[in-house]
mmCIF file with all atom_site columns, C-alpha atoms in Angstrom:
data_model
loop_
_atom_site.group_PDB
_atom_site.id
_atom_site.type_symbol
_atom_site.label_atom_id
_atom_site.label_alt_id
_atom_site.label_comp_id
_atom_site.label_asym_id
_atom_site.label_entity_id
_atom_site.label_seq_id
_atom_site.pdbx_PDB_ins_code
_atom_site.Cartn_x
_atom_site.Cartn_y
_atom_site.Cartn_z
_atom_site.occupancy
_atom_site.B_iso_or_equiv
_atom_site.pdbx_formal_charge
_atom_site.auth_seq_id
_atom_site.auth_comp_id
_atom_site.auth_asym_id
_atom_site.auth_atom_id
_atom_site.pdbx_PDB_model_num
ATOM 1   C CA . MET A 1 1   ? 6.767   33.349 -88.539 1.00 0.00 ? 140 MET A CA 1
ATOM 2   C CA . LYS A 1 2   ? 3.089   33.799 -87.325 1.00 0.00 ? 141 LYS A CA 1
ATOM 3   C CA . ILE A 1 3   ? 2.583   30.264 -87.257 1.00 0.00 ? 142 ILE A CA 1
ATOM 4   C CA . ILE A 1 4   ? 5.340   29.568 -84.983 1.00 0.00 ? 143 ILE A CA 1
ATOM 5   C CA . ARG A 1 5   ? 4.191   32.325 -82.849 1.00 0.00 ? 144 ARG A CA 1
ATOM 6   C CA . LYS A 1 6   ? 0.677   30.812 -82.616 1.00 0.00 ? 145 LYS A CA 1
ATOM 7   C CA . ILE A 1 7   ? 2.335   27.356 -81.730 1.00 0.00 ? 146 ILE A CA 1
ATOM 8   C CA . ILE A 1 8   ? 4.459   28.849 -79.008 1.00 0.00 ? 147 ILE A CA 1
ATOM 9   C CA . PHE A 1 9   ? 1.647   30.824 -77.640 1.00 0.00 ? 148 PHE A CA 1
ATOM 10  C CA . VAL A 1 10  ? -0.616  27.625 -77.392 1.00 0.00 ? 149 VAL A CA 1
ATOM 11  C CA . LEU A 1 11  ? 2.235   25.885 -75.772 1.00 0.00 ? 150 LEU A CA 1
ATOM 12  C CA . SER A 1 12  ? 2.652   28.230 -73.330 1.00 0.00 ? 151 SER A CA 1
ATOM 13  C CA . LEU A 1 13  ? -1.228  28.103 -72.399 1.00 0.00 ? 152 LEU A CA 1
ATOM 14  C CA . CYS A 1 14  ? -0.874  24.406 -72.093 1.00 0.00 ? 153 CYS A CA 1
ATOM 15  C CA . LEU A 1 15  ? 2.102   24.607 -69.825 1.00 0.00 ? 154 LEU A CA 1
ATOM 16  C CA . ILE A 1 16  ? 0.519   27.084 -67.713 1.00 0.00 ? 155 ILE A CA 1
ATOM 17  C CA . SER A 1 17  ? -3.098  25.319 -67.495 1.00 0.00 ? 156 SER A CA 1
ATOM 18  C CA . THR A 1 18  ? -1.276  22.131 -66.438 1.00 0.00 ? 157 THR A CA 1
ATOM 19  C CA . PHE A 1 19  ? 0.708   23.930 -63.615 1.00 0.00 ? 158 PHE A CA 1
ATOM 20  C CA . LEU A 1 20  ? -2.183  25.466 -62.401 1.00 0.00 ? 159 LEU A CA 1
ATOM 21  C CA . MET A 1 21  ? -4.308  22.193 -62.388 1.00 0.00 ? 160 MET A CA 1
ATOM 22  C CA . SER A 1 22  ? -1.327  20.691 -60.590 1.00 0.00 ? 161 SER A CA 1
ATOM 23  C CA . CYS A 1 23  ? -1.766  23.128 -57.511 1.00 0.00 ? 162 CYS A CA 1
ATOM 24  C CA . VAL A 1 24  ? -5.364  22.649 -57.421 1.00 0.00 ? 163 VAL A CA 1
ATOM 25  C CA . LYS A 1 25  ? -6.917  20.138 -54.526 1.00 0.00 ? 164 LYS A CA 1
ATOM 26  C CA . ILE A 1 26  ? -10.390 19.190 -55.044 1.00 0.00 ? 165 ILE A CA 1
ATOM 27  C CA . VAL A 1 27  ? -12.076 19.250 -51.788 1.00 0.00 ? 166 VAL A CA 1
ATOM 28  C CA . LYS A 1 28  ? -15.624 17.916 -50.835 1.00 0.00 ? 167 LYS A CA 1
ATOM 29  C CA . ILE A 1 29  ? -18.178 19.915 -49.680 1.00 0.00 ? 168 ILE A CA 1
ATOM 30  C CA . GLY A 1 30  ? -18.052 19.855 -45.857 1.00 0.00 ? 169 GLY A CA 1
ATOM 31  C CA . GLU A 1 31  ? -14.372 19.153 -45.474 1.00 0.00 ? 170 GLU A CA 1
ATOM 32  C CA . GLU A 1 32  ? -13.161 23.015 -46.116 1.00 0.00 ? 171 GLU A CA 1
ATOM 33  C CA . ASP A 1 33  ? -12.150 23.433 -42.482 1.00 0.00 ? 172 ASP A CA 1
ATOM 34  C CA . LYS A 1 34  ? -9.660  20.479 -42.642 1.00 0.00 ? 173 LYS A CA 1
ATOM 35  C CA . LEU A 1 35  ? -8.116  21.939 -45.686 1.00 0.00 ? 174 LEU A CA 1
ATOM 36  C CA . ILE A 1 36  ? -7.353  25.266 -43.814 1.00 0.00 ? 175 ILE A CA 1
ATOM 37  C CA . GLY A 1 37  ? -6.673  23.695 -40.523 1.00 0.00 ? 176 GLY A CA 1
ATOM 38  C CA . ASN A 1 38  ? -9.888  25.051 -38.729 1.00 0.00 ? 177 ASN A CA 1
ATOM 39  C CA . VAL A 1 39  ? -11.216 22.633 -36.318 1.00 0.00 ? 178 VAL A CA 1
ATOM 40  C CA . VAL A 1 40  ? -15.028 22.363 -35.866 1.00 0.00 ? 179 VAL A CA 1
ATOM 41  C CA . PHE A 1 41  ? -16.036 23.080 -32.184 1.00 0.00 ? 180 PHE A CA 1
ATOM 42  C CA . ASP A 1 42  ? -17.631 20.304 -30.446 1.00 0.00 ? 181 ASP A CA 1
ATOM 43  C CA . ALA A 1 43  ? -19.778 21.646 -27.541 1.00 0.00 ? 182 ALA A CA 1
ATOM 44  C CA . LYS A 1 44  ? -20.599 18.191 -26.141 1.00 0.00 ? 183 LYS A CA 1
ATOM 45  C CA . ALA A 1 45  ? -17.287 16.951 -26.252 1.00 0.00 ? 184 ALA A CA 1
ATOM 46  C CA . ASN A 1 46  ? -16.057 20.424 -24.737 1.00 0.00 ? 185 ASN A CA 1
ATOM 47  C CA . VAL A 1 47  ? -18.415 20.045 -21.676 1.00 0.00 ? 186 VAL A CA 1
ATOM 48  C CA . SER A 1 48  ? -17.643 16.237 -21.134 1.00 0.00 ? 187 SER A CA 1
ATOM 49  C CA . GLU A 1 49  ? -13.938 16.998 -20.987 1.00 0.00 ? 188 GLU A CA 1
ATOM 50  C CA . SER A 1 50  ? -14.568 19.243 -18.165 1.00 0.00 ? 189 SER A CA 1
ATOM 51  C CA . TRP A 1 51  ? -17.593 18.581 -16.179 1.00 0.00 ? 190 TRP A CA 1
ATOM 52  C CA . ASP A 1 52  ? -16.267 16.311 -13.502 1.00 0.00 ? 191 ASP A CA 1
ATOM 53  C CA . THR A 1 53  ? -12.911 17.745 -13.292 1.00 0.00 ? 192 THR A CA 1
ATOM 54  C CA . VAL A 1 54  ? -13.398 21.571 -13.501 1.00 0.00 ? 193 VAL A CA 1
ATOM 55  C CA . PHE A 1 55  ? -17.226 22.527 -13.688 1.00 0.00 ? 194 PHE A CA 1
ATOM 56  C CA . LEU A 1 56  ? -18.949 20.401 -11.226 1.00 0.00 ? 195 LEU A CA 1
ATOM 57  C CA . PRO A 1 57  ? -16.156 21.053 -8.518  1.00 0.00 ? 196 PRO A CA 1
ATOM 58  C CA . GLU A 1 58  ? -16.286 24.553 -9.000  1.00 0.00 ? 197 GLU A CA 1
ATOM 59  C CA . LEU A 1 59  ? -20.018 24.915 -8.833  1.00 0.00 ? 198 LEU A CA 1
ATOM 60  C CA . LEU A 1 60  ? -20.152 22.618 -5.612  1.00 0.00 ? 199 LEU A CA 1
ATOM 61  C CA . ASN A 1 61  ? -17.472 24.472 -3.890  1.00 0.00 ? 200 ASN A CA 1
ATOM 62  C CA . LYS A 1 62  ? -18.915 27.856 -4.352  1.00 0.00 ? 201 LYS A CA 1
ATOM 63  C CA . ALA A 1 63  ? -22.628 26.957 -3.377  1.00 0.00 ? 202 ALA A CA 1
ATOM 64  C CA . ILE A 1 64  ? -24.306 29.031 -0.551  1.00 0.00 ? 203 ILE A CA 1
ATOM 65  C CA . ASP A 1 65  ? -27.406 27.895 1.461   1.00 0.00 ? 204 ASP A CA 1
ATOM 66  C CA . MET A 1 66  ? -30.603 29.175 -0.471  1.00 0.00 ? 205 MET A CA 1
ATOM 67  C CA . SER A 1 67  ? -32.372 29.934 2.863   1.00 0.00 ? 206 SER A CA 1
ATOM 68  C CA . ASP A 1 68  ? -29.323 31.871 4.230   1.00 0.00 ? 207 ASP A CA 1
ATOM 69  C CA . LEU A 1 69  ? -29.119 33.861 0.770   1.00 0.00 ? 208 LEU A CA 1
ATOM 70  C CA . TYR A 1 70  ? -32.753 34.708 0.942   1.00 0.00 ? 209 TYR A CA 1
ATOM 71  C CA . VAL A 1 71  ? -32.851 36.067 4.369   1.00 0.00 ? 210 VAL A CA 1
ATOM 72  C CA . LYS A 1 72  ? -29.615 38.331 3.682   1.00 0.00 ? 211 LYS A CA 1
ATOM 73  C CA . ALA A 1 73  ? -31.242 39.500 0.583   1.00 0.00 ? 212 ALA A CA 1
ATOM 74  C CA . ASN A 1 74  ? -34.245 40.789 2.210   1.00 0.00 ? 213 ASN A CA 1
ATOM 75  C CA . GLY A 1 75  ? -36.167 41.027 -0.885  1.00 0.00 ? 214 GLY A CA 1
ATOM 76  C CA . ASP A 1 76  ? -33.696 42.125 -3.125  1.00 0.00 ? 215 ASP A CA 1
ATOM 77  C CA . PHE A 1 77  ? -31.065 39.978 -4.317  1.00 0.00 ? 216 PHE A CA 1
ATOM 78  C CA . ALA A 1 78  ? -28.807 42.905 -5.323  1.00 0.00 ? 217 ALA A CA 1
ATOM 79  C CA . ASN A 1 79  ? -28.329 43.209 -1.755  1.00 0.00 ? 218 ASN A CA 1
ATOM 80  C CA . VAL A 1 80  ? -26.192 40.176 -1.742  1.00 0.00 ? 219 VAL A CA 1
ATOM 81  C CA . SER A 1 81  ? -24.369 40.549 -5.173  1.00 0.00 ? 220 SER A CA 1
ATOM 82  C CA . ASP A 1 82  ? -21.232 40.092 -3.796  1.00 0.00 ? 221 ASP A CA 1
ATOM 83  C CA . LEU A 1 83  ? -21.945 36.333 -3.305  1.00 0.00 ? 222 LEU A CA 1
ATOM 84  C CA . GLY A 1 84  ? -23.063 36.010 -6.955  1.00 0.00 ? 223 GLY A CA 1
ATOM 85  C CA . ILE A 1 85  ? -21.773 36.615 -10.240 1.00 0.00 ? 224 ILE A CA 1
ATOM 86  C CA . TYR A 1 86  ? -22.805 38.914 -13.215 1.00 0.00 ? 225 TYR A CA 1
ATOM 87  C CA . THR A 1 87  ? -22.992 37.819 -16.785 1.00 0.00 ? 226 THR A CA 1
ATOM 88  C CA . MET A 1 88  ? -20.860 40.843 -17.761 1.00 0.00 ? 227 MET A CA 1
ATOM 89  C CA . GLY A 1 89  ? -18.397 41.716 -15.159 1.00 0.00 ? 228 GLY A CA 1
ATOM 90  C CA . ASP A 1 90  ? -20.368 44.032 -12.781 1.00 0.00 ? 229 ASP A CA 1
ATOM 91  C CA . LYS A 1 91  ? -23.594 44.159 -14.795 1.00 0.00 ? 230 LYS A CA 1
ATOM 92  C CA . GLY A 1 92  ? -25.970 42.079 -16.584 1.00 0.00 ? 231 GLY A CA 1
ATOM 93  C CA . GLU A 1 93  ? -28.084 39.375 -15.166 1.00 0.00 ? 232 GLU A CA 1
ATOM 94  C CA . LEU A 1 94  ? -27.258 38.159 -11.498 1.00 0.00 ? 233 LEU A CA 1
ATOM 95  C CA . ASN A 1 95  ? -26.479 34.783 -11.009 1.00 0.00 ? 234 ASN A CA 1
ATOM 96  C CA . PHE A 1 96  ? -26.267 32.446 -7.749  1.00 0.00 ? 235 PHE A CA 1
ATOM 97  C CA . THR A 1 97  ? -25.043 28.787 -7.033  1.00 0.00 ? 236 THR A CA 1
ATOM 98  C CA . VAL A 1 98  ? -27.116 27.367 -4.052  1.00 0.00 ? 237 VAL A CA 1
ATOM 99  C CA . LYS A 1 99  ? -27.776 24.260 -1.952  1.00 0.00 ? 238 LYS A CA 1
ATOM 100 C CA . ASP A 1 100 ? -30.449 23.431 0.525   1.00 0.00 ? 239 ASP A CA 1
ATOM 101 C CA . SER A 1 101 ? -32.844 20.766 1.883   1.00 0.00 ? 240 SER A CA 1
ATOM 102 C CA . ALA A 1 102 ? -36.226 20.918 0.406   1.00 0.00 ? 241 ALA A CA 1
ATOM 103 C CA . THR A 1 103 ? -39.595 19.428 0.368   1.00 0.00 ? 242 THR A CA 1
ATOM 104 C CA . VAL A 1 104 ? -41.449 18.733 -2.752  1.00 0.00 ? 243 VAL A CA 1
ATOM 105 C CA . LYS A 1 105 ? -44.740 20.641 -2.826  1.00 0.00 ? 244 LYS A CA 1
ATOM 106 C CA . GLU A 1 106 ? -45.667 19.892 -6.609  1.00 0.00 ? 245 GLU A CA 1
ATOM 107 C CA . ASN A 1 107 ? -44.177 17.635 -9.341  1.00 0.00 ? 246 ASN A CA 1
ATOM 108 C CA . ASP A 1 108 ? -44.714 18.921 -12.597 1.00 0.00 ? 247 ASP A CA 1
ATOM 109 C CA . SER A 1 109 ? -42.160 16.563 -14.545 1.00 0.00 ? 248 SER A CA 1
ATOM 110 C CA . GLU A 1 110 ? -44.743 15.577 -17.101 1.00 0.00 ? 249 GLU A CA 1
ATOM 111 C CA . LYS A 1 111 ? -44.183 18.825 -18.934 1.00 0.00 ? 250 LYS A CA 1
ATOM 112 C CA . LYS A 1 112 ? -41.630 19.362 -21.609 1.00 0.00 ? 251 LYS A CA 1
ATOM 113 C CA . ALA A 1 113 ? -39.707 22.099 -19.254 1.00 0.00 ? 252 ALA A CA 1
ATOM 114 C CA . GLY A 1 114 ? -40.577 19.933 -16.260 1.00 0.00 ? 253 GLY A CA 1
ATOM 115 C CA . TYR A 1 115 ? -40.078 20.898 -12.810 1.00 0.00 ? 254 TYR A CA 1
ATOM 116 C CA . LEU A 1 116 ? -40.447 20.367 -9.049  1.00 0.00 ? 255 LEU A CA 1
ATOM 117 C CA . VAL A 1 117 ? -42.149 22.985 -6.897  1.00 0.00 ? 256 VAL A CA 1
ATOM 118 C CA . LEU A 1 118 ? -40.267 23.370 -3.526  1.00 0.00 ? 257 LEU A CA 1
ATOM 119 C CA . ASN A 1 119 ? -40.743 24.458 0.058   1.00 0.00 ? 258 ASN A CA 1
ATOM 120 C CA . ILE A 1 120 ? -37.720 25.713 1.818   1.00 0.00 ? 259 ILE A CA 1
ATOM 121 C CA . ASP A 1 121 ? -37.436 26.311 5.593   1.00 0.00 ? 260 ASP A CA 1
ATOM 122 C CA . SER A 1 122 ? -36.800 30.376 6.203   1.00 0.00 ? 261 SER A CA 1
ATOM 123 C CA . ILE A 1 123 ? -38.314 30.879 3.004   1.00 0.00 ? 262 ILE A CA 1
ATOM 124 C CA . PRO A 1 124 ? -42.061 32.131 2.911   1.00 0.00 ? 263 PRO A CA 1
ATOM 125 C CA . ASP A 1 125 ? -44.503 29.800 1.044   1.00 0.00 ? 264 ASP A CA 1
ATOM 126 C CA . GLU A 1 126 ? -45.719 32.451 -1.182  1.00 0.00 ? 265 GLU A CA 1
ATOM 127 C CA . GLN A 1 127 ? -42.021 32.690 -2.747  1.00 0.00 ? 266 GLN A CA 1
ATOM 128 C CA . THR A 1 128 ? -42.116 30.454 -5.916  1.00 0.00 ? 267 THR A CA 1
ATOM 129 C CA . ILE A 1 129 ? -39.200 28.222 -6.088  1.00 0.00 ? 268 ILE A CA 1
ATOM 130 C CA . LYS A 1 130 ? -38.851 25.561 -8.964  1.00 0.00 ? 269 LYS A CA 1
ATOM 131 C CA . LEU A 1 131 ? -36.267 23.104 -9.669  1.00 0.00 ? 270 LEU A CA 1
ATOM 132 C CA . GLN A 1 132 ? -35.818 22.199 -13.253 1.00 0.00 ? 271 GLN A CA 1
ATOM 133 C CA . VAL A 1 133 ? -35.954 18.337 -14.136 1.00 0.00 ? 272 VAL A CA 1
ATOM 134 C CA . GLY A 1 134 ? -35.940 18.679 -18.138 1.00 0.00 ? 273 GLY A CA 1
ATOM 135 C CA . PRO A 1 135 ? -35.982 17.281 -20.564 1.00 0.00 ? 274 PRO A CA 1
ATOM 136 C CA . LEU A 1 136 ? -36.070 20.990 -21.570 1.00 0.00 ? 275 LEU A CA 1
ATOM 137 C CA . PHE A 1 137 ? -34.057 23.377 -19.266 1.00 0.00 ? 276 PHE A CA 1
ATOM 138 C CA . ARG A 1 138 ? -35.015 27.006 -19.714 1.00 0.00 ? 277 ARG A CA 1
ATOM 139 C CA . GLY A 1 139 ? -32.112 29.516 -19.387 1.00 0.00 ? 278 GLY A CA 1
ATOM 140 C CA . THR A 1 140 ? -28.337 29.521 -19.151 1.00 0.00 ? 279 THR A CA 1
ATOM 141 C CA . SER A 1 141 ? -27.696 29.914 -15.285 1.00 0.00 ? 280 SER A CA 1
ATOM 142 C CA . VAL A 1 142 ? -25.208 26.869 -15.113 1.00 0.00 ? 281 VAL A CA 1
ATOM 143 C CA . ARG A 1 143 ? -23.025 28.506 -17.822 1.00 0.00 ? 282 ARG A CA 1
ATOM 144 C CA . ASP A 1 144 ? -23.382 31.727 -16.427 1.00 0.00 ? 283 ASP A CA 1
ATOM 145 C CA . ASN A 1 145 ? -22.250 30.677 -12.755 1.00 0.00 ? 284 ASN A CA 1
ATOM 146 C CA . LEU A 1 146 ? -19.105 29.357 -14.107 1.00 0.00 ? 285 LEU A CA 1
ATOM 147 C CA . GLN A 1 147 ? -16.117 31.697 -13.565 1.00 0.00 ? 286 GLN A CA 1
ATOM 148 C CA . SER A 1 148 ? -13.667 29.100 -15.284 1.00 0.00 ? 287 SER A CA 1
ATOM 149 C CA . ILE A 1 149 ? -15.058 29.818 -18.588 1.00 0.00 ? 288 ILE A CA 1
ATOM 150 C CA . ASN A 1 150 ? -16.279 33.169 -20.350 1.00 0.00 ? 289 ASN A CA 1
ATOM 151 C CA . PHE A 1 151 ? -17.465 34.325 -23.688 1.00 0.00 ? 290 PHE A CA 1
ATOM 152 C CA . ASP A 1 152 ? -13.946 35.357 -24.883 1.00 0.00 ? 291 ASP A CA 1
ATOM 153 C CA . ASP A 1 153 ? -12.864 31.651 -24.541 1.00 0.00 ? 292 ASP A CA 1
ATOM 154 C CA . TYR A 1 154 ? -15.084 30.881 -27.615 1.00 0.00 ? 293 TYR A CA 1
ATOM 155 C CA . VAL A 1 155 ? -14.941 32.111 -31.355 1.00 0.00 ? 294 VAL A CA 1
ATOM 156 C CA . ASN A 1 156 ? -18.481 33.337 -31.420 1.00 0.00 ? 295 ASN A CA 1
ATOM 157 C CA . GLN A 1 157 ? -22.045 33.463 -30.056 1.00 0.00 ? 296 GLN A CA 1
ATOM 158 C CA . ILE A 1 158 ? -23.008 30.111 -31.584 1.00 0.00 ? 297 ILE A CA 1
ATOM 159 C CA . GLU A 1 159 ? -20.162 28.253 -29.497 1.00 0.00 ? 298 GLU A CA 1
ATOM 160 C CA . TRP A 1 160 ? -21.127 30.149 -26.420 1.00 0.00 ? 299 TRP A CA 1
ATOM 161 C CA . GLY A 1 161 ? -24.725 29.093 -26.849 1.00 0.00 ? 300 GLY A CA 1
ATOM 162 C CA . GLY A 1 162 ? -23.683 25.437 -27.626 1.00 0.00 ? 301 GLY A CA 1
ATOM 163 C CA . VAL A 1 163 ? -21.895 25.129 -24.322 1.00 0.00 ? 302 VAL A CA 1
ATOM 164 C CA . SER A 1 164 ? -24.869 26.064 -22.344 1.00 0.00 ? 303 SER A CA 1
ATOM 165 C CA . HIS A 1 165 ? -27.187 23.618 -24.365 1.00 0.00 ? 304 HIS A CA 1
ATOM 166 C CA . SER A 1 166 ? -24.536 20.836 -23.585 1.00 0.00 ? 305 SER A CA 1
ATOM 167 C CA . LEU A 1 167 ? -23.988 21.695 -20.089 1.00 0.00 ? 306 LEU A CA 1
ATOM 168 C CA . ASN A 1 168 ? -28.013 21.229 -19.807 1.00 0.00 ? 307 ASN A CA 1
ATOM 169 C CA . ASP A 1 169 ? -27.667 18.221 -21.466 1.00 0.00 ? 308 ASP A CA 1
ATOM 170 C CA . LYS A 1 170 ? -25.098 16.837 -19.362 1.00 0.00 ? 309 LYS A CA 1
ATOM 171 C CA . ILE A 1 171 ? -27.318 17.554 -16.178 1.00 0.00 ? 310 ILE A CA 1
ATOM 172 C CA . TYR A 1 172 ? -30.355 15.817 -17.757 1.00 0.00 ? 311 TYR A CA 1
ATOM 173 C CA . GLU A 1 173 ? -28.090 12.488 -18.404 1.00 0.00 ? 312 GLU A CA 1
ATOM 174 C CA . THR A 1 174 ? -26.152 12.539 -15.209 1.00 0.00 ? 313 THR A CA 1
ATOM 175 C CA . VAL A 1 175 ? -28.732 14.120 -12.525 1.00 0.00 ? 314 VAL A CA 1
ATOM 176 C CA . ILE A 1 176 ? -32.084 13.487 -13.488 1.00 0.00 ? 315 ILE A CA 1
ATOM 177 C CA . ASN A 1 177 ? -33.499 10.116 -12.952 1.00 0.00 ? 316 ASN A CA 1
ATOM 178 C CA . ASP A 1 178 ? -36.782 8.272  -12.282 1.00 0.00 ? 317 ASP A CA 1
ATOM 179 C CA . SER A 1 179 ? -36.403 8.556  -8.459  1.00 0.00 ? 318 SER A CA 1
ATOM 180 C CA . ILE A 1 180 ? -36.548 12.177 -8.876  1.00 0.00 ? 319 ILE A CA 1
ATOM 181 C CA . LEU A 1 181 ? -39.132 12.306 -11.636 1.00 0.00 ? 320 LEU A CA 1
ATOM 182 C CA . ASN A 1 182 ? -41.506 10.133 -9.478  1.00 0.00 ? 321 ASN A CA 1
ATOM 183 C CA . LEU A 1 183 ? -41.062 12.140 -6.459  1.00 0.00 ? 322 LEU A CA 1
ATOM 184 C CA . LYS A 1 184 ? -44.364 13.016 -4.451  1.00 0.00 ? 323 LYS A CA 1
ATOM 185 C CA . SER A 1 185 ? -45.531 15.938 -2.394  1.00 0.00 ? 324 SER A CA 1
ATOM 186 C CA . GLY A 1 186 ? -44.040 15.628 0.778   1.00 0.00 ? 325 GLY A CA 1
ATOM 187 C CA . ASP A 1 187 ? -40.713 14.003 -0.339  1.00 0.00 ? 326 ASP A CA 1
ATOM 188 C CA . LYS A 1 188 ? -37.720 15.396 0.840   1.00 0.00 ? 327 LYS A CA 1
ATOM 189 C CA . ILE A 1 189 ? -34.394 16.319 -1.110  1.00 0.00 ? 328 ILE A CA 1
ATOM 190 C CA . ASP A 1 190 ? -31.045 17.801 -0.967  1.00 0.00 ? 329 ASP A CA 1
ATOM 191 C CA . PHE A 1 191 ? -30.037 19.853 -3.969  1.00 0.00 ? 330 PHE A CA 1
ATOM 192 C CA . CYS A 1 192 ? -27.498 22.098 -5.532  1.00 0.00 ? 331 CYS A CA 1
ATOM 193 C CA . GLY A 1 193 ? -28.021 24.076 -8.410  1.00 0.00 ? 332 GLY A CA 1
ATOM 194 C CA . CYS A 1 194 ? -27.941 27.487 -10.175 1.00 0.00 ? 333 CYS A CA 1
ATOM 195 C CA . PHE A 1 195 ? -30.320 30.231 -10.672 1.00 0.00 ? 334 PHE A CA 1
ATOM 196 C CA . THR A 1 196 ? -30.514 33.561 -12.401 1.00 0.00 ? 335 THR A CA 1
ATOM 197 C CA . VAL A 1 197 ? -32.354 36.504 -10.675 1.00 0.00 ? 336 VAL A CA 1
ATOM 198 C CA . SER A 1 198 ? -35.635 37.005 -12.439 1.00 0.00 ? 337 SER A CA 1
ATOM 199 C CA . PRO A 1 199 ? -37.788 40.235 -12.603 1.00 0.00 ? 338 PRO A CA 1
ATOM 200 C CA . THR A 1 200 ? -40.896 38.069 -11.903 1.00 0.00 ? 339 THR A CA 1
ATOM 201 C CA . GLY A 1 201 ? -39.444 37.054 -8.574  1.00 0.00 ? 340 GLY A CA 1
ATOM 202 C CA . GLU A 1 202 ? -39.533 33.457 -9.224  1.00 0.00 ? 341 GLU A CA 1
ATOM 203 C CA . ILE A 1 203 ? -36.762 31.286 -8.393  1.00 0.00 ? 342 ILE A CA 1
ATOM 204 C CA . LEU A 1 204 ? -35.894 28.829 -11.080 1.00 0.00 ? 343 LEU A CA 1
ATOM 205 C CA . ILE A 1 205 ? -33.069 26.707 -10.414 1.00 0.00 ? 344 ILE A CA 1
ATOM 206 C CA . THR A 1 206 ? -31.035 24.197 -12.554 1.00 0.00 ? 345 THR A CA 1
ATOM 207 C CA . PRO A 1 207 ? -29.834 21.521 -10.518 1.00 0.00 ? 346 PRO A CA 1
ATOM 208 C CA . ILE A 1 208 ? -26.163 20.155 -10.546 1.00 0.00 ? 347 ILE A CA 1
ATOM 209 C CA . SER A 1 209 ? -27.044 17.417 -8.017  1.00 0.00 ? 348 SER A CA 1
ATOM 210 C CA . ILE A 1 210 ? -30.185 16.092 -6.366  1.00 0.00 ? 349 ILE A CA 1
ATOM 211 C CA . GLU A 1 211 ? -30.314 13.673 -3.756  1.00 0.00 ? 350 GLU A CA 1
ATOM 212 C CA . VAL A 1 212 ? -33.618 11.894 -2.419  1.00 0.00 ? 351 VAL A CA 1
ATOM 213 C CA . LYS A 1 213 ? -33.550 11.525 1.129   1.00 0.00 ? 352 LYS A CA 1
#
């Protein structure tokens, strides 16, 4: 009788093991998200899909003249905060989208975070204005000037940061070219871009369009 019980017990274990093994799916490392239905976020694709149809038109339409903004600010951009956008509703960093004509004072495009130093009519020469030309773009001003997206649209800070990096990459690919990188002192341009108010007083603009005149 004991032998029969042991045989039944062993057969039961075999049946249970066989059932469990039939329910187990072997998943390759790195493919776990596919199994549970998660889609890996692609920041580059996210930006590419919306750049020409949503992001760029929004920024171009909201841009205000840099010279007018500067005069109205009268030394403090907080005075014209209604013309900009804060990163967190009514607080955080203050951002603006601007456009204007400018004269190149200095070309520092050979740097990793290259830029052009600009002079704009109605703005004093002592005011430092830089237009970034990459390949490294500092800051997140383009992303932070967009009202068509916000942090809550994304899963976490990594995705949100990826959007900013991809926006900057898109700008380098589509806006910056040799004619811009080879500009000389005295050359004229029309530009549109975004900047975040800096406590240093420097105006560092990330362009969304540049036209050499």
